[in-house]
Amino acid sequence: MSKSKLPVLEIFGPTFQGEGMVIGQKTMFVRTAGCDYSCSWCDSAFTWDGSAKEDIRMLTPEEVVDELDQCAPDNYQHVTISGGNPALLASVGPLCAILRDRGIKTALETQGSRWQDWFLNIDDLTISPKPPSSLMKPSLSMLDDIVEKLRNGGRLQHTSLKVVVFNEEDFQFAKSIHHRYPDLAFYLQTGNEDTGESQETGRLVEKLLDRYHQLVERTMEDNEMTAVHVLPQLHTLVWGNQRGV
Amino acid sequence: MSKSKLPVLEIFGPTFQGEGMVIGQKTMFVRTAGCDYSCSWCDSAFTWDGSAKEDIRMLTPEEVVDELDQCAPDNYQHVTISGGNPALLASVGPLCAILRDRGIKTALETQGSRWQDWFLNIDDLTISPKPPSSLMKPSLSMLDDIVEKLRNGGRLQHTSLKVVVFNEEDFQFAKSIHHRYPDLAFYLQTGNEDTGESQETGRLVEKLLDRYHQLVERTMEDNEMTAVHVLPQLHTLVWGNQRGV
Ligand code: SF4
Ligand code: SF4
């Protein structure tokens, strides 16, 4: 695997960002393959479980940008890089550099298991440590290290923490993360248990809004969670679990 | 009417911010009475049409803060001041000053018909010029003046523009506003035609998501609207048109 190429699974857009610090933002998506985690409820398991192995293409950063241009000629100023865990890939750095030279902003989400120097160049960086229900065990010392480097680089304004919450144990985990890094913008997000594409959308919307409502109530009653945001996955409300929208 | 008191209609929370630049934020709400506009689709007409006249209380800024403390003891770090048009009230300034001294952030929304020096102290200021469907005629020279003052005060990072869109004419208006002030964060928001409290929530959600979907599609196809956000009213999805939540 050449170091200068990226394993790409999807390039699509323009669409809107459905989550977190830039929710609603018009953006393109580049989805890379590969993850060092295997969360129990991963909604993009196809990026790492082998099921979409044939769809992975090794592309240079320039080829990725060409394809973005073909998807949306002169119609984007923001690109979201997601995965999998794109922080595994050194070659995301050159991709972001090309985009930045063209005045295009970048967003990236990672679980915080790995540092890359190019984190310092991401406009909207979301660190999303995985809660107990994922069955993963995030390394807090790695998180400390990442946040410290971002702080030293003057990047805290461009960074947020996001924790997905499925149950009370997850909520307590979210709280501990928020209190560990109180100067970082903090987002709670409802979990989506129904990640199959078959789910009927009307019923899914009802369940998702209900779960969002519950997370809102839980957060509002908790005076140790005040400087926080609570958000649903907006794209799932609109498009259900469809891919590529 | 004493200059140091505010006409207050509602104080409630904590709840989440349902719109715009701080969507999802845990916040308290203070709703002031009175507006210099009368938008055709105003969703808080009770603040100015006389229907809630008996509920208006004249409160000092200190009394407002006392009531916030009673509503949510030690459980808030963010207060949203809405209306009506709170920019009509000089006494919002002292209220924000008290909150700021306590380390509490403030958000405020106004249509941009009036300047107040205390705009410079608002953490999340939303200017929401009203589109043609409102039947109002916003003054662009007043908007220019407001944006210029915020720019000179170094406040553009704390400011956003938001335009509610009901139809294509509104969309074109939104575009002209975005292009007039390209360095300001820009939010498109779906209009809600069904502002009566009686509407059945399930049906309302379907309509709102459908309208949001349409606004997303319209925005995605338009290469003159790239650096923008598109958002629904999240609180209406969760709570319908209920007041005080
Ligand atoms: S870190 Fe993200 S991509 Fe990786 S397994 Fe977990 S949810 Fe899936
Ligand atoms: S400016 Fe706002 S409060 Fe005033 S009439 Fe219009 S929508 Fe209602």
PDB file of N, CA and C and ligand atoms in Angstrom, chain B residues 31 34-45 47-48 83-85 109-111 128 130 134 136, ligand 2:
ATOM      1  N   ARG B  31     -37.828  35.475  27.154  1.00  0.00           N
ATOM      2  CA  ARG B  31     -38.526  36.045  26.008  1.00  0.00           C
ATOM      3  C   ARG B  31     -39.104  37.410  26.368  1.00  0.00           C
ATOM      4  N   GLY B  34     -42.748  42.675  22.633  1.00  0.00           N
ATOM      5  CA  GLY B  34     -42.654  43.826  21.754  1.00  0.00           C
ATOM      6  C   GLY B  34     -41.842  43.567  20.519  1.00  0.00           C
ATOM      7  N   CYS B  35     -42.404  43.986  19.372  1.00  0.00           N
ATOM      8  CA  CYS B  35     -41.659  43.882  18.122  1.00  0.00           C
ATOM      9  C   CYS B  35     -42.045  45.034  17.219  1.00  0.00           C
ATOM     10  N   ASP B  36     -41.065  45.520  16.444  1.00  0.00           N
ATOM     11  CA  ASP B  36     -41.328  46.588  15.484  1.00  0.00           C
ATOM     12  C   ASP B  36     -41.772  46.016  14.126  1.00  0.00           C
ATOM     13  N   TYR B  37     -41.789  44.687  13.987  1.00  0.00           N
ATOM     14  CA  TYR B  37     -42.273  44.031  12.779  1.00  0.00           C
ATOM     15  C   TYR B  37     -43.598  43.349  13.088  1.00  0.00           C
ATOM     16  N   SER B  38     -44.233  42.846  12.038  1.00  0.00           N
ATOM     17  CA  SER B  38     -45.421  41.995  12.219  1.00  0.00           C
ATOM     18  C   SER B  38     -45.419  40.984  11.073  1.00  0.00           C
ATOM     19  N   CYS B  39     -44.450  40.082  11.111  1.00  0.00           N
ATOM     20  CA  CYS B  39     -44.275  39.107  10.032  1.00  0.00           C
ATOM     21  C   CYS B  39     -45.536  38.253   9.875  1.00  0.00           C
ATOM     22  N   SER B  40     -45.871  37.984   8.615  1.00  0.00           N
ATOM     23  CA  SER B  40     -47.114  37.265   8.325  1.00  0.00           C
ATOM     24  C   SER B  40     -47.151  35.907   9.020  1.00  0.00           C
ATOM     25  N   TRP B  41     -45.982  35.278   9.136  1.00  0.00           N
ATOM     26  CA  TRP B  41     -45.940  33.930   9.709  1.00  0.00           C
ATOM     27  C   TRP B  41     -45.257  33.899  11.081  1.00  0.00           C
ATOM     28  N   CYS B  42     -45.235  35.024  11.763  1.00  0.00           N
ATOM     29  CA  CYS B  42     -44.551  35.095  13.066  1.00  0.00           C
ATOM     30  C   CYS B  42     -45.012  33.959  13.991  1.00  0.00           C
ATOM     31  N   ASP B  43     -44.044  33.207  14.524  1.00  0.00           N
ATOM     32  CA  ASP B  43     -44.413  32.108  15.423  1.00  0.00           C
ATOM     33  C   ASP B  43     -44.440  32.552  16.884  1.00  0.00           C
ATOM     34  N   SER B  44     -44.233  33.834  17.116  1.00  0.00           N
ATOM     35  CA  SER B  44     -44.378  34.346  18.483  1.00  0.00           C
ATOM     36  C   SER B  44     -45.120  35.671  18.460  1.00  0.00           C
ATOM     37  N   ALA B  45     -46.217  35.662  17.684  1.00  0.00           N
ATOM     38  CA  ALA B  45     -47.032  36.870  17.544  1.00  0.00           C
ATOM     39  C   ALA B  45     -47.593  37.317  18.893  1.00  0.00           C
ATOM     40  N   THR B  47     -46.116  37.893  21.366  1.00  0.00           N
ATOM     41  CA  THR B  47     -45.209  38.857  22.006  1.00  0.00           C
ATOM     42  C   THR B  47     -45.530  40.299  21.608  1.00  0.00           C
ATOM     43  N   TRP B  48     -46.325  40.459  20.539  1.00  0.00           N
ATOM     44  CA  TRP B  48     -46.598  41.833  20.077  1.00  0.00           C
ATOM     45  C   TRP B  48     -48.038  42.106  19.661  1.00  0.00           C
ATOM     46  N   GLY B  83     -37.472  37.148  21.438  1.00  0.00           N
ATOM     47  CA  GLY B  83     -38.636  38.020  21.502  1.00  0.00           C
ATOM     48  C   GLY B  83     -39.789  37.451  20.710  1.00  0.00           C
ATOM     49  N   GLY B  84     -40.494  38.345  20.053  1.00  0.00           N
ATOM     50  CA  GLY B  84     -40.284  39.740  19.847  1.00  0.00           C
ATOM     51  C   GLY B  84     -38.893  40.104  19.330  1.00  0.00           C
ATOM     52  N   ASN B  85     -38.615  41.396  19.438  1.00  0.00           N
ATOM     53  CA  ASN B  85     -37.310  41.909  19.062  1.00  0.00           C
ATOM     54  C   ASN B  85     -36.608  42.487  20.280  1.00  0.00           C
ATOM     55  N   GLU B 109     -31.263  36.793  19.315  1.00  0.00           N
ATOM     56  CA  GLU B 109     -31.683  36.884  17.916  1.00  0.00           C
ATOM     57  C   GLU B 109     -32.517  38.133  17.693  1.00  0.00           C
ATOM     58  N   THR B 110     -32.201  38.813  16.591  1.00  0.00           N
ATOM     59  CA  THR B 110     -32.963  39.996  16.193  1.00  0.00           C
ATOM     60  C   THR B 110     -33.023  40.060  14.679  1.00  0.00           C
ATOM     61  N   GLN B 111     -34.025  40.732  14.161  1.00  0.00           N
ATOM     62  CA  GLN B 111     -34.160  40.814  12.693  1.00  0.00           C
ATOM     63  C   GLN B 111     -33.209  41.826  12.061  1.00  0.00           C
ATOM     64  N   SER B 128     -31.338  38.013  11.772  1.00  0.00           N
ATOM     65  CA  SER B 128     -32.237  37.231  10.926  1.00  0.00           C
ATOM     66  C   SER B 128     -33.139  38.145  10.088  1.00  0.00           C
ATOM     67  N   LYS B 130     -35.729  39.459   7.525  1.00  0.00           N
ATOM     68  CA  LYS B 130     -36.962  38.772   7.147  1.00  0.00           C
ATOM     69  C   LYS B 130     -37.159  38.770   5.633  1.00  0.00           C
ATOM     70  N   SER B 134     -42.524  37.227   4.543  1.00  0.00           N
ATOM     71  CA  SER B 134     -42.940  37.811   5.828  1.00  0.00           C
ATOM     72  C   SER B 134     -43.811  39.046   5.614  1.00  0.00           C
ATOM     73  N   MET B 136     -42.598  41.886   5.268  1.00  0.00           N
ATOM     74  CA  MET B 136     -41.833  43.010   5.825  1.00  0.00           C
ATOM     75  C   MET B 136     -40.783  43.447   4.796  1.00  0.00           C
TER      76      MET B 136
HETATM   77  S1  SF4 C   2     -39.370  40.002  13.637  1.00  0.00           S
HETATM   78 FE1  SF4 C   2     -39.613  38.034  14.696  1.00  0.00          FE
HETATM   79  S2  SF4 C   2     -40.901  38.464  16.513  1.00  0.00           S
HETATM   80 FE2  SF4 C   2     -41.056  40.230  15.116  1.00  0.00          FE
HETATM   81  S3  SF4 C   2     -42.915  39.778  13.912  1.00  0.00           S
HETATM   82 FE3  SF4 C   2     -41.147  39.006  12.734  1.00  0.00          FE
HETATM   83  S4  SF4 C   2     -40.942  36.835  13.335  1.00  0.00           S
HETATM   84 FE4  SF4 C   2     -42.272  37.850  14.863  1.00  0.00          FE
END
